[in-house]
Amino acid sequence: LLQNDSVVAGGGAIEMELSKYLRDYSRTIPGKQQLLIGAYAKALEIIPRQLCDNAGFDATNILNKLRAKHAQVRGGQRG
């Protein structure tokens, strides 16, 4: 971190952002590809869900909060 000013978030943040991007993209294409990309997006959320379960948190509640935060950041409303 001291040598490089780029920071990569942990705790499943990357997987949640990829999932959101893929879900949004899947809504723009027709046919079976839409279902496949949506399923892959859902599969990416298993990583943060498992991290929540391992830490003893309510995974559904935390994932909903993560989705909301990622939607805010993407909309330009950091919070």
XYZ file of N, CA, C and O in Angstrom:
316
model
N 0.825 -1.193 0.000
C 0.000 0.000 0.000
C 0.863 1.247 0.000
O 0.519 2.230 -0.619
N 1.976 1.201 0.689
C 2.836 2.364 0.730
C 3.549 2.608 -0.597
O 3.851 3.740 -0.944
N 3.805 1.555 -1.345
C 4.501 1.690 -2.616
C 3.558 1.963 -3.779
O 3.965 2.492 -4.799
N 2.298 1.622 -3.632
C 1.329 1.775 -4.703
C 0.091 2.450 -4.125
O -0.468 1.989 -3.144
N -0.359 3.528 -4.750
C -1.492 4.265 -4.196
C -2.846 3.683 -4.579
O -3.878 4.224 -4.218
N -2.856 2.575 -5.283
C -4.113 1.905 -5.624
C -4.496 0.930 -4.516
O -3.653 0.206 -4.007
N -5.758 0.921 -4.166
C -6.253 0.035 -3.126
C -7.358 -0.826 -3.711
O -8.243 -0.322 -4.407
N -7.288 -2.106 -3.452
C -8.333 -3.023 -3.878
C -9.126 -3.433 -2.648
O -8.569 -3.946 -1.682
N -10.414 -3.152 -2.685
C -11.270 -3.472 -1.539
C -11.402 -4.980 -1.373
O -11.358 -5.727 -2.345
N -11.562 -5.418 -0.149
C -11.713 -6.845 0.127
C -13.112 -7.157 0.622
O -14.042 -6.376 0.450
N -13.265 -8.290 1.238
C -14.545 -8.670 1.829
C -15.653 -8.916 0.823
O -16.827 -8.770 1.144
N -15.295 -9.269 -0.402
C -16.310 -9.554 -1.410
C -16.767 -8.335 -2.195
O -17.692 -8.425 -2.991
N -16.123 -7.172 -1.986
C -16.540 -5.951 -2.678
C -16.385 -6.077 -4.194
O -17.259 -5.633 -4.949
N -15.300 -6.671 -4.618
C -15.070 -6.819 -6.059
C -16.127 -7.737 -6.670
O -16.691 -7.443 -7.728
N -16.417 -8.826 -5.981
C -17.414 -9.764 -6.486
C -18.794 -9.118 -6.560
O -19.543 -9.354 -7.511
N -19.130 -8.274 -5.578
C -20.433 -7.600 -5.598
C -20.509 -6.605 -6.754
O -21.543 -6.491 -7.414
N -19.431 -5.892 -7.006
C -19.427 -4.929 -8.107
C -19.509 -5.652 -9.454
O -20.248 -5.231 -10.347
N -18.774 -6.736 -9.600
C -18.863 -7.525 -10.833
C -20.262 -8.089 -11.018
O -20.805 -8.102 -12.125
N -20.854 -8.555 -9.945
C -22.205 -9.096 -10.008
C -23.190 -8.032 -10.475
O -24.029 -8.283 -11.335
N -23.081 -6.824 -9.931
C -23.976 -5.741 -10.327
C -23.790 -5.405 -11.804
O -24.757 -5.257 -12.540
N -22.534 -5.306 -12.221
C -22.258 -4.993 -13.622
C -22.845 -6.062 -14.547
O -23.487 -5.744 -15.543
N -22.637 -7.325 -14.199
C -23.145 -8.410 -15.040
C -24.668 -8.465 -15.047
O -25.272 -8.742 -16.084
N -25.291 -8.210 -13.906
C -26.758 -8.185 -13.879
C -27.301 -7.073 -14.775
O -28.258 -7.275 -15.520
N -26.691 -5.896 -14.673
C -27.121 -4.781 -15.525
C -26.913 -5.124 -17.003
O -27.777 -4.861 -17.834
N -25.769 -5.710 -17.307
C -25.483 -6.079 -18.693
C -26.449 -7.151 -19.201
O -26.912 -7.090 -20.340
N -26.783 -8.104 -18.341
C -27.655 -9.199 -18.786
C -29.037 -8.695 -19.179
O -29.710 -9.316 -20.000
N -29.440 -7.575 -18.626
C -30.759 -7.011 -18.965
C -30.780 -6.381 -20.348
O -31.848 -6.037 -20.855
N -29.616 -6.219 -20.953
C -29.555 -5.572 -22.263
C -29.474 -6.563 -23.419
O -29.496 -6.140 -24.573
N -29.361 -7.857 -23.106
C -29.221 -8.842 -24.182
C -30.373 -9.847 -24.127
O -30.888 -10.154 -23.059
N -30.771 -10.362 -25.276
C -31.888 -11.298 -25.321
C -31.447 -12.756 -25.203
O -30.265 -13.078 -25.310
N -32.424 -13.604 -25.004
C -32.209 -15.043 -25.107
C -31.547 -15.694 -23.913
O -31.512 -15.167 -22.808
N -31.026 -16.875 -24.185
C -30.416 -17.690 -23.134
C -29.167 -17.058 -22.543
O -28.835 -17.309 -21.393
N -28.481 -16.234 -23.323
C -27.283 -15.579 -22.815
C -27.614 -14.717 -21.591
O -26.824 -14.626 -20.655
N -28.788 -14.107 -21.619
C -29.225 -13.293 -20.481
C -29.307 -14.146 -19.219
O -28.854 -13.732 -18.156
N -29.856 -15.338 -19.338
C -29.981 -16.225 -18.186
C -28.622 -16.703 -17.691
O -28.385 -16.790 -16.486
N -27.743 -17.020 -18.618
C -26.409 -17.495 -18.238
C -25.612 -16.409 -17.515
O -24.985 -16.671 -16.484
N -25.644 -15.203 -18.045
C -24.904 -14.118 -17.416
C -25.511 -13.772 -16.061
O -24.790 -13.508 -15.096
N -26.834 -13.805 -15.952
C -27.491 -13.572 -14.669
C -27.131 -14.624 -13.633
O -26.909 -14.311 -12.457
N -27.035 -15.864 -14.069
C -26.652 -16.944 -13.157
C -25.211 -16.791 -12.692
O -24.898 -17.034 -11.520
N -24.339 -16.370 -13.578
C -22.943 -16.156 -13.205
C -22.841 -14.996 -12.213
O -22.083 -15.061 -11.241
N -23.632 -13.945 -12.452
C -23.651 -12.807 -11.531
C -24.099 -13.244 -10.138
O -23.512 -12.848 -9.126
N -25.109 -14.082 -10.087
C -25.597 -14.588 -8.808
C -24.538 -15.456 -8.124
O -24.347 -15.395 -6.910
N -23.825 -16.244 -8.917
C -22.790 -17.116 -8.360
C -21.659 -16.305 -7.729
O -21.076 -16.726 -6.722
N -21.349 -15.150 -8.292
C -20.297 -14.313 -7.712
C -20.649 -13.848 -6.302
O -19.763 -13.598 -5.491
N -21.932 -13.731 -6.018
C -22.359 -13.275 -4.691
C -22.201 -14.346 -3.618
O -22.375 -14.065 -2.436
N -21.858 -15.551 -4.011
C -21.631 -16.607 -3.024
C -20.428 -16.276 -2.149
O -20.417 -16.584 -0.951
N -19.439 -15.613 -2.724
C -18.216 -15.304 -1.966
C -18.509 -14.372 -0.791
O -18.202 -14.710 0.355
N -19.115 -13.199 -1.007
C -19.421 -12.358 0.154
C -20.454 -12.990 1.088
O -20.401 -12.792 2.305
N -21.369 -13.786 0.537
C -22.353 -14.465 1.389
C -21.653 -15.441 2.341
O -21.951 -15.494 3.534
N -20.689 -16.181 1.819
C -19.966 -17.134 2.665
C -19.127 -16.410 3.712
O -19.025 -16.862 4.851
N -18.531 -15.292 3.335
C -17.771 -14.497 4.304
C -18.670 -14.023 5.445
O -18.272 -14.038 6.610
N -19.888 -13.598 5.108
C -20.850 -13.174 6.140
C -21.219 -14.344 7.048
O -21.250 -14.196 8.280
N -21.512 -15.470 6.449
C -21.866 -16.652 7.237
C -20.727 -17.058 8.168
O -20.950 -17.364 9.336
N -19.506 -17.042 7.647
C -18.358 -17.427 8.457
C -18.140 -16.475 9.629
O -17.660 -16.885 10.685
N -18.471 -15.206 9.438
C -18.291 -14.209 10.497
C -19.477 -14.172 11.459
O -19.441 -13.449 12.446
N -20.531 -14.923 11.149
C -21.692 -14.972 12.033
C -22.711 -13.863 11.794
O -23.562 -13.610 12.643
N -22.631 -13.195 10.652
C -23.581 -12.132 10.334
C -24.763 -12.686 9.541
O -24.698 -13.772 8.978
N -25.824 -11.895 9.495
C -26.986 -12.226 8.675
C -26.631 -11.902 7.224
O -26.600 -10.732 6.830
N -26.342 -12.912 6.434
C -25.843 -12.722 5.076
C -26.836 -11.975 4.197
O -26.438 -11.101 3.417
N -28.112 -12.258 4.317
C -29.109 -11.604 3.474
C -29.140 -10.109 3.742
O -29.140 -9.297 2.813
N -29.125 -9.733 5.008
C -29.137 -8.323 5.380
C -27.880 -7.607 4.884
O -27.957 -6.523 4.297
N -26.739 -8.208 5.090
C -25.471 -7.595 4.676
C -25.394 -7.472 3.157
O -24.981 -6.429 2.631
N -25.798 -8.498 2.428
C -25.748 -8.434 0.965
C -26.686 -7.360 0.429
O -26.346 -6.663 -0.540
N -27.848 -7.196 1.037
C -28.753 -6.128 0.615
C -28.122 -4.760 0.844
O -28.244 -3.859 0.008
N -27.436 -4.592 1.964
C -26.750 -3.325 2.235
C -25.615 -3.103 1.240
O -25.407 -1.979 0.767
N -24.877 -4.167 0.934
C -23.800 -4.054 -0.051
C -24.344 -3.669 -1.431
O -23.769 -2.821 -2.117
N -25.436 -4.283 -1.836
C -26.043 -3.936 -3.129
C -26.440 -2.468 -3.165
O -26.229 -1.771 -4.164
N -27.024 -1.988 -2.072
C -27.433 -0.583 -2.005
C -26.231 0.346 -2.082
O -26.259 1.356 -2.795
N -25.155 0.015 -1.375
C -23.950 0.841 -1.415
C -23.331 0.856 -2.812
O -22.914 1.900 -3.295
N -23.298 -0.285 -3.461
C -22.738 -0.336 -4.807
C -23.605 0.442 -5.783
O -23.084 1.057 -6.713
N -24.890 0.456 -5.582
C -25.784 1.237 -6.435
C -25.551 2.734 -6.218
O -25.563 3.518 -7.178
N -25.304 3.137 -4.973
C -25.036 4.551 -4.680
C -23.725 5.003 -5.313
O -23.659 6.063 -5.929
N -22.680 4.204 -5.162
C -21.363 4.559 -5.688
C -21.431 4.676 -7.196
O -20.914 5.597 -7.791
N -22.104 3.729 -7.828
C -22.209 3.761 -9.278
C -23.004 4.974 -9.736
O -22.747 5.538 -10.765
N -23.971 5.405 -8.928
C -24.760 6.584 -9.263
C -24.056 7.890 -8.941
O -24.600 8.952 -9.148
N -22.847 7.805 -8.408
C -22.083 9.010 -8.117
C -22.347 9.575 -6.728
O -21.942 10.684 -6.415
N -23.013 8.831 -5.875
C -23.356 9.315 -4.537
C -22.563 8.555 -3.505
O -23.102 7.731 -2.770
N -21.292 8.765 -3.425
C -20.489 8.047 -2.430
C -21.037 8.277 -1.049
O -21.443 9.363 -0.709
N -20.982 7.190 -0.243
C -21.554 7.349 1.084
C -21.018 6.441 2.049
O -20.426 5.777 2.553
